[in-house]
Structure formats: C-alpha cells, structure tokens
Amino acid sequence: MSDLGRQLRDARLAKGLSLDDVQEMTKIRKRYLEAIEAGDFKVLPGSFYVRAFIKTYAEAVGLSADELLQEHQDDVPETETEAVMEPVVQQRRAARRTSSSGGRSGKWLSTTLMWIFPLLIVVLVYIFVVRNDNGAPEVASNNKGQQQQETTTKPTTTTTPPATTTPESTTTTPESTTTTPPTGAGTEQEQSTPDATGTDEEATDSTTPPTDTASQPVVTQAGKEGRNTIFNVNYTGTTPLKVSIKATGQSWLEVYKSADSSGERLFFNNTESGQDLSYDLGDTGLYIKSGNSPATDITINGQPITDGKATSRIVLKLVKEAATDSSTDSTSTSTDSSTDGTTDESTSTETSGN
C-alpha cells in the first residue's frame, strides 16, 4: 500500500465511512477505490482518470486534493500529453491567411472610412439645426399646456375643506336623542343596542386566532429505522416550515424530498464552508444524509437537529395531528360566546318590558 492510499484510507476510517459509502458519495466503482488505496493505478482506465479519481476521493473524506497530489506527485502518474504540433501548424497557416486578407480589407476599409466620416458630420449638423428650428414652438406649446393644467387644478384643491362638516352632524345627534320624549320602544332600542355591540365584541374576541407560541414546531426523536434516525415535527401553523442547513466546513451532503433516498433529489454534492441551504418541510418529509456531521448544522425554525453521529442519516416527518385540537377549542369558545350573547339579549328584553 502506498503512502497516498494509506492517507486516504485513514481519512475515510476517521470519518466512519466504508468503501461502499464512498462509492455512493463519489459514484466511483469500489474496485477503483481499492486500487487507489493499494497504489495499483494500472487497474484504472487511464492516467487522466487516476488524478480525477484521487481528487474526488480526497474531497469526499475531507482532505485537500491539491495538497495531496502535490505531496505525492512522484507516486501519481502524469497525464499523457498528446501531440499537438499539427494543429499548431494549421493555426499558424490560418493566421497568415487571415493577416494577408486582413491587409487587403484594411486598405479598403480605410478608404471608405475617409469618405463616410465627413458625410456623418454633415448629417449630424443638419439634424441638430433642424431640431433647434422645430423645438422652440414645441417648448412654447408645452409651457402653455402646463399653465392651463395648473389653473384647472387650483379650484379642485379648494373644494376639499367641506369634508369637515361631518363632525357637526354627528354632534347634533345627541341633542335629538335628548329632546325626544322617552317611549317604550325607544328605551328598548337604546338598551338593546349596547348588548348587541357587547355580544359582537365577545364574538370577535373569541374567534380571533391565538398569537402565542402554539404555532412553533415541536421536534421529538421517534426512534431509528436501520441506520436512519427518525424525527417527528409536530406543527399546527399554516405557514411552511423552513429546514435550514448551514455548512461550517467541507462535507458530502444529500437531501431528498421523501423519507428515504428514493424521492426527489434536492441536493447531491460537496458543501463549502459558509454555504446556506433552505428547504420547505412538507407532508412527504425530508431525508438528509451528511458525510461529516460536525461540519453540517441542521435547524428547524432555529431548533437544532442532530443524532450525535459523525455520519448522519436523518429523516424529518411532519405531524399535523395537534391542529384538530386547536380548531375544536376555537369552535367551543365561539359557541360559548354566542350562548352568552343570546342570554344577555333575553335579559335586556325582559328589563325593557318591565
């Protein structure tokens, strides 16, 4: 085993990864990974693939690929340089042809530009003079139009003050109510209206949705299924839940829109330090696999999610069972408030009758 292969194997074992895991992460066949660790580069399809496979393997286990290849450049075969003399000769011949043709066309362009440039100057001067002659009447007409608009808009501003008469009409209403003789029907109306407004206020208070912390998600660890750790997310709110993934270092990361890797693939690549990802948690759940958990922070509305392993396989399931309880409570509250309102109305009616 070469020093390069031993270093890659030690980094893989330090992260708790098997060759099957690295094969799944890098899509490199297992026998090629074994050949890289053993230093048997003849098994690989070519010298170009040797460097590419080593670089991908190193990034998957968290090593710097460039430093690793620089350190073991004597052990890694160099890429074969193909003979490129013939294309270079063809390029030189093409350059000579273009230069000769360019010289001829350059002379023709210089002569044409000598005639076109004075003509352009004459045309521009003519356009400038014509615009100045026709522009003065247009400016005068525009000024007249602006003055007419200003004179027409001034009367409209003076008509707005009569809107202040509305408070006078409202202030006269108490006088009319005090001068009218008290009658039975009038007292009934005056006594019943406050009760009606009271019941309306109670009904509106009971139907308003609560704004406390009940809409915050509650995350609980429900157990394990094989190597996967299951987390149930109880949520009664209506806005979508945001699952945030922040990378503090390099790590292989996979995100699927399901409870396993058979769903829609949302992310499948190495992460860089400082990279932020955000996904909505729906009814199908999310499956998150991280090759380097210490370098991957997973949160739901600020709540951290972790299984305490070096290589995490986390399944997030959305649970909305608690939403029925809150709707039942709100229904019962509105029913009680409506019952209290009808009782107050009947009491006011009996009082007015007496």
Tab-separated table of C-alpha atoms in Angstrom:
chain	number	residue	atom	x	y	z
A	1	MET	CA	0.000	0.000	0.000
A	2	SER	CA	1.370	3.423	-0.966
A	3	ASP	CA	1.543	6.431	1.341
A	4	LEU	CA	-1.156	8.124	-0.728
A	5	GLY	CA	-3.523	5.183	-0.361
A	6	ARG	CA	-2.795	4.864	3.360
A	7	GLN	CA	-3.553	8.547	3.908
A	8	LEU	CA	-6.865	8.282	2.035
A	9	ARG	CA	-7.848	5.144	3.929
A	10	ASP	CA	-7.028	6.703	7.321
A	11	ALA	CA	-9.128	9.768	6.494
A	12	ARG	CA	-12.009	7.528	5.410
A	13	LEU	CA	-11.872	5.455	8.604
A	14	ALA	CA	-11.649	8.609	10.715
A	15	LYS	CA	-14.998	9.708	9.303
A	16	GLY	CA	-16.500	6.258	9.858
A	17	LEU	CA	-17.055	5.625	6.137
A	18	SER	CA	-16.810	2.336	4.320
A	19	LEU	CA	-15.810	1.833	0.700
A	20	ASP	CA	-19.484	1.340	-0.118
A	21	ASP	CA	-20.281	4.730	1.415
A	22	VAL	CA	-17.518	6.425	-0.580
A	23	GLN	CA	-18.719	4.651	-3.728
A	24	GLU	CA	-22.228	6.013	-3.133
A	25	MET	CA	-20.889	9.513	-2.466
A	26	THR	CA	-18.424	9.764	-5.376
A	27	LYS	CA	-20.024	7.329	-7.887
A	28	ILE	CA	-16.586	5.719	-8.356
A	29	ARG	CA	-16.553	1.933	-8.542
A	30	LYS	CA	-15.424	0.093	-5.446
A	31	ARG	CA	-12.634	-1.789	-7.231
A	32	TYR	CA	-11.147	1.521	-8.409
A	33	LEU	CA	-11.244	2.837	-4.825
A	34	GLU	CA	-9.484	-0.318	-3.624
A	35	ALA	CA	-6.861	0.103	-6.368
A	36	ILE	CA	-6.223	3.732	-5.317
A	37	GLU	CA	-5.705	2.704	-1.681
A	38	ALA	CA	-3.416	-0.163	-2.749
A	39	GLY	CA	-1.437	2.090	-5.120
A	40	ASP	CA	-2.235	-0.138	-8.122
A	41	PHE	CA	-3.045	2.594	-10.647
A	42	LYS	CA	-2.835	0.214	-13.627
A	43	VAL	CA	-6.349	-1.006	-12.833
A	44	LEU	CA	-7.767	2.451	-13.544
A	45	PRO	CA	-8.821	3.209	-17.144
A	46	GLY	CA	-6.175	5.894	-17.780
A	47	SER	CA	-3.722	8.339	-16.254
A	48	PHE	CA	-6.216	11.177	-16.585
A	49	TYR	CA	-8.796	9.270	-14.520
A	50	VAL	CA	-6.176	8.473	-11.853
A	51	ARG	CA	-5.790	12.121	-10.850
A	52	ALA	CA	-9.513	12.824	-11.207
A	53	PHE	CA	-10.500	9.832	-9.040
A	54	ILE	CA	-7.902	10.685	-6.366
A	55	LYS	CA	-9.138	14.282	-6.235
A	56	THR	CA	-12.777	13.211	-5.890
A	57	TYR	CA	-11.896	10.617	-3.229
A	58	ALA	CA	-9.899	13.182	-1.218
A	59	GLU	CA	-12.717	15.752	-1.291
A	60	ALA	CA	-15.226	13.120	-0.132
A	61	VAL	CA	-13.192	12.292	3.000
A	62	GLY	CA	-12.404	15.943	3.784
A	63	LEU	CA	-8.801	16.192	2.515
A	64	SER	CA	-7.298	18.911	0.334
A	65	ALA	CA	-6.965	17.329	-3.114
A	66	ASP	CA	-4.401	19.817	-4.453
A	67	GLU	CA	-2.088	19.472	-1.450
A	68	LEU	CA	-2.411	15.675	-1.529
A	69	LEU	CA	-1.496	15.454	-5.230
A	70	GLN	CA	1.382	17.905	-4.759
A	71	GLU	CA	2.747	15.881	-1.839
A	72	HIS	CA	2.589	12.558	-3.721
A	73	GLN	CA	3.265	13.784	-7.257
A	74	ASP	CA	6.012	11.180	-7.686
A	75	ASP	CA	3.578	8.322	-6.951
A	76	VAL	CA	0.797	9.594	-9.229
A	77	PRO	CA	1.355	9.039	-12.969
A	78	GLU	CA	1.420	12.166	-15.093
A	79	THR	CA	-1.293	12.767	-17.663
A	80	GLU	CA	-0.286	11.879	-21.193
A	81	THR	CA	0.281	14.918	-23.407
A	82	GLU	CA	-0.964	14.383	-26.895
A	83	ALA	CA	0.942	15.604	-29.915
A	84	VAL	CA	-0.409	18.997	-30.829
A	85	MET	CA	2.150	20.057	-33.400
A	86	GLU	CA	-0.105	19.579	-36.384
A	87	PRO	CA	-2.955	21.793	-35.054
A	88	VAL	CA	-0.403	24.471	-34.156
A	89	VAL	CA	0.973	24.453	-37.700
A	90	GLN	CA	-2.547	24.669	-39.090
A	91	GLN	CA	-3.320	27.588	-36.785
A	92	ARG	CA	-0.195	29.418	-37.975
A	93	ARG	CA	-1.157	28.910	-41.602
A	94	ALA	CA	-4.659	30.153	-40.908
A	95	ALA	CA	-3.228	33.184	-39.104
A	96	ARG	CA	-1.035	34.010	-42.106
A	97	ARG	CA	-4.016	33.746	-44.445
A	98	THR	CA	-6.131	35.991	-42.261
A	99	SER	CA	-3.304	38.526	-41.949
A	100	SER	CA	-2.852	38.724	-45.728
A	101	SER	CA	-6.579	39.012	-46.347
A	102	GLY	CA	-6.835	41.464	-43.465
A	103	GLY	CA	-4.247	43.738	-45.063
A	104	ARG	CA	-6.249	43.944	-48.270
A	105	SER	CA	-9.525	44.522	-46.484
A	106	GLY	CA	-7.848	47.078	-44.200
A	107	LYS	CA	-6.897	49.265	-47.160
A	108	TRP	CA	-10.436	49.113	-48.498
A	109	LEU	CA	-11.909	49.988	-45.098
A	110	SER	CA	-9.555	52.924	-44.624
A	111	THR	CA	-10.604	54.469	-47.937
A	112	THR	CA	-14.311	54.004	-47.215
A	113	LEU	CA	-13.982	55.484	-43.727
A	114	MET	CA	-12.251	58.534	-45.156
A	115	TRP	CA	-15.421	59.293	-47.174
A	116	ILE	CA	-18.002	58.148	-44.629
A	117	PHE	CA	-16.671	60.211	-41.720
A	118	PRO	CA	-17.198	63.655	-43.367
A	119	LEU	CA	-20.659	62.593	-44.531
A	120	LEU	CA	-21.629	61.637	-40.981
A	121	ILE	CA	-20.510	65.027	-39.687
A	122	VAL	CA	-22.654	66.815	-42.282
A	123	VAL	CA	-25.703	64.684	-41.428
A	124	LEU	CA	-25.326	65.304	-37.689
A	125	VAL	CA	-25.029	69.069	-38.193
A	126	TYR	CA	-28.147	69.089	-40.382
A	127	ILE	CA	-30.168	67.118	-37.803
A	128	PHE	CA	-29.042	69.436	-34.995
A	129	VAL	CA	-30.093	72.557	-36.926
A	130	VAL	CA	-33.491	71.109	-37.879
A	131	ARG	CA	-34.275	70.121	-34.293
A	132	ASN	CA	-33.400	73.569	-32.964
A	133	ASP	CA	-35.711	75.220	-35.513
A	134	ASN	CA	-38.656	72.930	-34.700
A	135	GLY	CA	-38.025	72.678	-30.986
A	136	ALA	CA	-38.908	76.279	-29.977
A	137	PRO	CA	-42.657	76.116	-30.865
A	138	GLU	CA	-42.947	72.778	-29.101
A	139	VAL	CA	-41.436	74.210	-25.918
A	140	ALA	CA	-43.826	77.180	-26.016
A	141	SER	CA	-46.841	74.925	-26.505
A	142	ASN	CA	-45.704	72.718	-23.641
A	143	ASN	CA	-45.405	75.750	-21.350
A	144	LYS	CA	-48.922	76.863	-22.270
A	145	GLY	CA	-50.262	73.386	-21.612
A	146	GLN	CA	-48.612	73.307	-18.183
A	147	GLN	CA	-50.089	76.719	-17.287
A	148	GLN	CA	-53.564	75.533	-18.288
A	149	GLN	CA	-53.194	72.406	-16.186
A	150	GLU	CA	-52.111	74.476	-13.171
A	151	THR	CA	-55.114	76.806	-13.498
A	152	THR	CA	-57.526	73.874	-13.756
A	153	THR	CA	-56.081	72.048	-10.779
A	154	LYS	CA	-56.225	75.030	-8.390
A	155	PRO	CA	-60.078	75.043	-7.910
A	156	THR	CA	-60.045	71.337	-7.067
A	157	THR	CA	-57.868	71.923	-4.018
A	158	THR	CA	-60.326	74.466	-2.534
A	159	THR	CA	-63.277	72.052	-2.602
A	160	THR	CA	-61.791	69.634	-0.065
A	161	PRO	CA	-62.487	71.620	3.216
A	162	PRO	CA	-66.324	70.980	3.271
A	163	ALA	CA	-65.486	67.454	4.412
A	164	THR	CA	-65.151	68.886	7.955
A	165	THR	CA	-68.946	69.257	8.235
A	166	THR	CA	-69.326	65.600	9.174
A	167	PRO	CA	-68.437	66.143	12.867
A	168	GLU	CA	-71.247	68.755	13.156
A	169	SER	CA	-73.845	66.275	12.005
A	170	THR	CA	-72.529	63.739	14.468
A	171	THR	CA	-72.615	66.241	17.347
A	172	THR	CA	-76.247	67.134	16.701
A	173	THR	CA	-77.415	63.553	17.085
A	174	PRO	CA	-77.155	63.569	20.916
A	175	GLU	CA	-79.416	66.673	21.061
A	176	SER	CA	-82.093	64.976	19.016
A	177	THR	CA	-81.977	61.945	21.264
A	178	THR	CA	-82.276	64.059	24.427
A	179	THR	CA	-85.227	66.180	23.205
A	180	THR	CA	-87.384	63.271	22.053
A	181	PRO	CA	-89.846	62.099	24.695
A	182	PRO	CA	-88.932	58.735	26.224
A	183	THR	CA	-91.117	55.966	24.854
A	184	GLY	CA	-91.120	52.260	25.467
A	185	ALA	CA	-89.890	51.426	22.032
A	186	GLY	CA	-87.142	53.999	22.278
A	187	THR	CA	-85.871	52.683	25.589
A	188	GLU	CA	-85.899	49.171	24.274
A	189	GLN	CA	-83.800	50.190	21.312
A	190	GLU	CA	-81.355	52.180	23.459
A	191	GLN	CA	-80.946	49.330	25.927
A	192	SER	CA	-80.674	46.601	23.332
A	193	THR	CA	-78.014	48.259	21.194
A	194	PRO	CA	-75.227	48.161	23.831
A	195	ASP	CA	-75.922	44.494	24.455
A	196	ALA	CA	-75.697	43.751	20.758
A	197	THR	CA	-72.393	45.537	20.491
A	198	GLY	CA	-71.159	43.690	23.555
A	199	THR	CA	-72.011	40.314	22.068
A	200	ASP	CA	-70.352	41.301	18.794
A	201	GLU	CA	-67.173	42.264	20.629
A	202	GLU	CA	-67.198	38.990	22.559
A	203	ALA	CA	-67.759	37.028	19.356
A	204	THR	CA	-64.890	38.770	17.600
A	205	ASP	CA	-62.635	38.224	20.624
A	206	SER	CA	-63.459	34.520	20.720
A	207	THR	CA	-62.960	33.983	17.000
A	208	THR	CA	-59.586	35.735	16.735
A	209	PRO	CA	-56.795	33.173	16.370
A	210	PRO	CA	-54.313	32.937	19.242
A	211	THR	CA	-50.957	34.586	18.643
A	212	ASP	CA	-48.985	32.685	21.303
A	213	THR	CA	-46.203	30.187	20.728
A	214	ALA	CA	-48.560	27.299	19.920
A	215	SER	CA	-47.634	27.562	16.230
A	216	GLN	CA	-43.975	26.789	16.952
A	217	PRO	CA	-42.903	23.289	15.856
A	218	VAL	CA	-42.145	20.629	18.464
A	219	VAL	CA	-39.363	18.253	17.358
A	220	THR	CA	-39.082	14.824	19.018
A	221	GLN	CA	-36.845	11.865	18.206
A	222	ALA	CA	-39.168	8.968	17.333
A	223	GLY	CA	-36.575	6.189	17.009
A	224	LYS	CA	-34.471	4.558	14.327
A	225	GLU	CA	-35.060	2.561	11.150
A	226	GLY	CA	-31.830	0.785	10.285
A	227	ARG	CA	-29.134	3.464	10.101
A	228	ASN	CA	-31.720	6.280	9.802
A	229	THR	CA	-32.771	8.423	12.795
A	230	ILE	CA	-36.443	9.491	12.699
A	231	PHE	CA	-37.568	12.919	13.978
A	232	ASN	CA	-41.275	13.822	14.236
A	233	VAL	CA	-42.068	17.526	13.767
A	234	ASN	CA	-45.421	18.440	15.376
A	235	TYR	CA	-46.717	21.668	13.861
A	236	THR	CA	-50.112	23.413	13.977
A	237	GLY	CA	-49.286	26.530	11.944
A	238	THR	CA	-50.226	27.277	8.345
A	239	THR	CA	-47.007	28.848	7.076
A	240	PRO	CA	-44.475	26.382	5.602
A	241	LEU	CA	-41.726	25.149	7.900
A	242	LYS	CA	-38.183	26.032	6.828
A	243	VAL	CA	-35.391	23.494	7.269
A	244	SER	CA	-32.031	25.316	7.224
A	245	ILE	CA	-28.717	23.559	6.533
A	246	LYS	CA	-25.533	25.578	7.159
A	247	ALA	CA	-22.114	24.194	6.275
A	248	THR	CA	-19.223	25.106	8.585
A	249	GLY	CA	-16.748	23.032	6.575
A	250	GLN	CA	-16.470	20.575	3.693
A	251	SER	CA	-18.872	17.649	3.775
A	252	TRP	CA	-20.738	15.392	1.378
A	253	LEU	CA	-24.472	16.211	1.600
A	254	GLU	CA	-27.585	14.597	0.144
A	255	VAL	CA	-31.142	15.953	0.541
A	256	TYR	CA	-34.248	14.148	-0.746
A	257	LYS	CA	-37.913	15.199	-0.697
A	258	SER	CA	-39.122	11.965	0.939
A	259	ALA	CA	-38.448	9.680	3.890
A	260	ASP	CA	-35.573	7.929	2.064
A	261	SER	CA	-33.270	8.331	-0.930
A	262	SER	CA	-35.949	7.209	-3.413
A	263	GLY	CA	-37.679	10.622	-3.565
A	264	GLU	CA	-36.909	13.798	-5.460
A	265	ARG	CA	-33.236	14.739	-5.162
A	266	LEU	CA	-32.861	18.333	-3.894
A	267	PHE	CA	-29.088	18.415	-3.264
A	268	PHE	CA	-26.260	15.973	-4.083
A	269	ASN	CA	-22.775	17.475	-3.801
A	270	ASN	CA	-19.959	18.576	-1.505
A	271	THR	CA	-20.647	21.644	0.633
A	272	GLU	CA	-18.282	24.543	1.225
A	273	SER	CA	-17.765	26.448	4.473
A	274	GLY	CA	-20.383	29.190	4.897
A	275	GLN	CA	-22.835	27.671	2.393
A	276	ASP	CA	-26.521	28.042	3.429
A	277	LEU	CA	-29.355	25.838	2.146
A	278	SER	CA	-33.095	26.128	2.919
A	279	TYR	CA	-35.971	23.749	2.091
A	280	ASP	CA	-39.703	23.559	2.918
A	281	LEU	CA	-40.822	20.613	5.079
A	282	GLY	CA	-43.963	19.156	3.515
A	283	ASP	CA	-46.131	16.092	4.061
A	284	THR	CA	-43.620	13.886	2.205
A	285	GLY	CA	-40.865	14.731	4.717
A	286	LEU	CA	-37.135	15.212	4.134
A	287	TYR	CA	-34.202	12.759	4.124
A	288	ILE	CA	-30.817	14.348	4.923
A	289	LYS	CA	-27.519	12.453	4.718
A	290	SER	CA	-24.276	14.138	5.794
A	291	GLY	CA	-20.823	12.592	5.440
A	292	ASN	CA	-19.349	14.994	8.012
A	293	SER	CA	-21.970	15.885	10.641
A	294	PRO	CA	-19.758	18.219	12.748
A	295	ALA	CA	-19.449	20.466	9.673
A	296	THR	CA	-23.216	20.451	8.988
A	297	ASP	CA	-25.739	22.369	11.160
A	298	ILE	CA	-29.419	21.407	10.626
A	299	THR	CA	-32.169	23.553	12.208
A	300	ILE	CA	-35.977	23.896	12.006
A	301	ASN	CA	-37.143	27.420	12.901
A	302	GLY	CA	-33.947	27.805	14.966
A	303	GLN	CA	-34.198	24.394	16.700
A	304	PRO	CA	-31.055	22.263	16.107
A	305	ILE	CA	-31.444	18.719	14.764
A	306	THR	CA	-28.638	16.186	15.386
A	307	ASP	CA	-28.233	12.477	16.058
A	308	GLY	CA	-24.725	12.765	17.567
A	309	LYS	CA	-23.004	10.732	14.836
A	310	ALA	CA	-20.079	11.515	12.566
A	311	THR	CA	-22.127	10.435	9.540
A	312	SER	CA	-25.798	11.398	9.894
A	313	ARG	CA	-28.847	9.937	8.204
A	314	ILE	CA	-31.809	11.999	9.406
A	315	VAL	CA	-35.481	11.606	8.427
A	316	LEU	CA	-37.844	14.527	9.194
A	317	LYS	CA	-41.581	13.711	9.258
A	318	LEU	CA	-44.268	16.406	9.529
A	319	VAL	CA	-47.082	15.629	12.009
A	320	LYS	CA	-50.229	17.816	11.990
A	321	GLU	CA	-52.463	15.927	14.447
A	322	ALA	CA	-52.488	18.769	17.019
A	323	ALA	CA	-54.219	21.109	14.546
A	324	THR	CA	-57.596	19.370	15.139
A	325	ASP	CA	-57.428	20.079	18.873
A	326	SER	CA	-56.912	23.801	18.363
A	327	SER	CA	-59.785	24.000	15.870
A	328	THR	CA	-62.068	22.154	18.333
A	329	ASP	CA	-61.121	24.576	21.126
A	330	SER	CA	-61.814	27.605	18.949
A	331	THR	CA	-65.208	26.146	17.912
A	332	SER	CA	-66.234	25.525	21.512
A	333	THR	CA	-65.105	29.023	22.515
A	334	SER	CA	-67.152	30.657	19.756
A	335	THR	CA	-70.196	28.536	20.752
A	336	ASP	CA	-69.918	29.615	24.406
A	337	SER	CA	-69.591	33.265	23.434
A	338	SER	CA	-72.650	33.084	21.169
A	339	THR	CA	-74.651	31.441	24.001
A	340	ASP	CA	-73.648	34.209	26.418
A	341	GLY	CA	-74.690	36.793	23.838
A	342	THR	CA	-78.196	35.338	23.452
A	343	THR	CA	-78.592	35.216	27.259
A	344	ASP	CA	-77.685	38.901	27.561
A	345	GLU	CA	-80.187	39.802	24.826
A	346	SER	CA	-83.017	37.942	26.570
A	347	THR	CA	-82.173	39.665	29.868
A	348	SER	CA	-82.259	43.104	28.270
A	349	THR	CA	-85.633	42.341	26.665
A	350	GLU	CA	-87.185	41.339	29.997
A	351	THR	CA	-85.848	44.516	31.658
A	352	SER	CA	-87.315	46.765	28.976
A	353	GLY	CA	-90.696	45.013	29.228
A	354	ASN	CA	-90.873	45.627	32.977
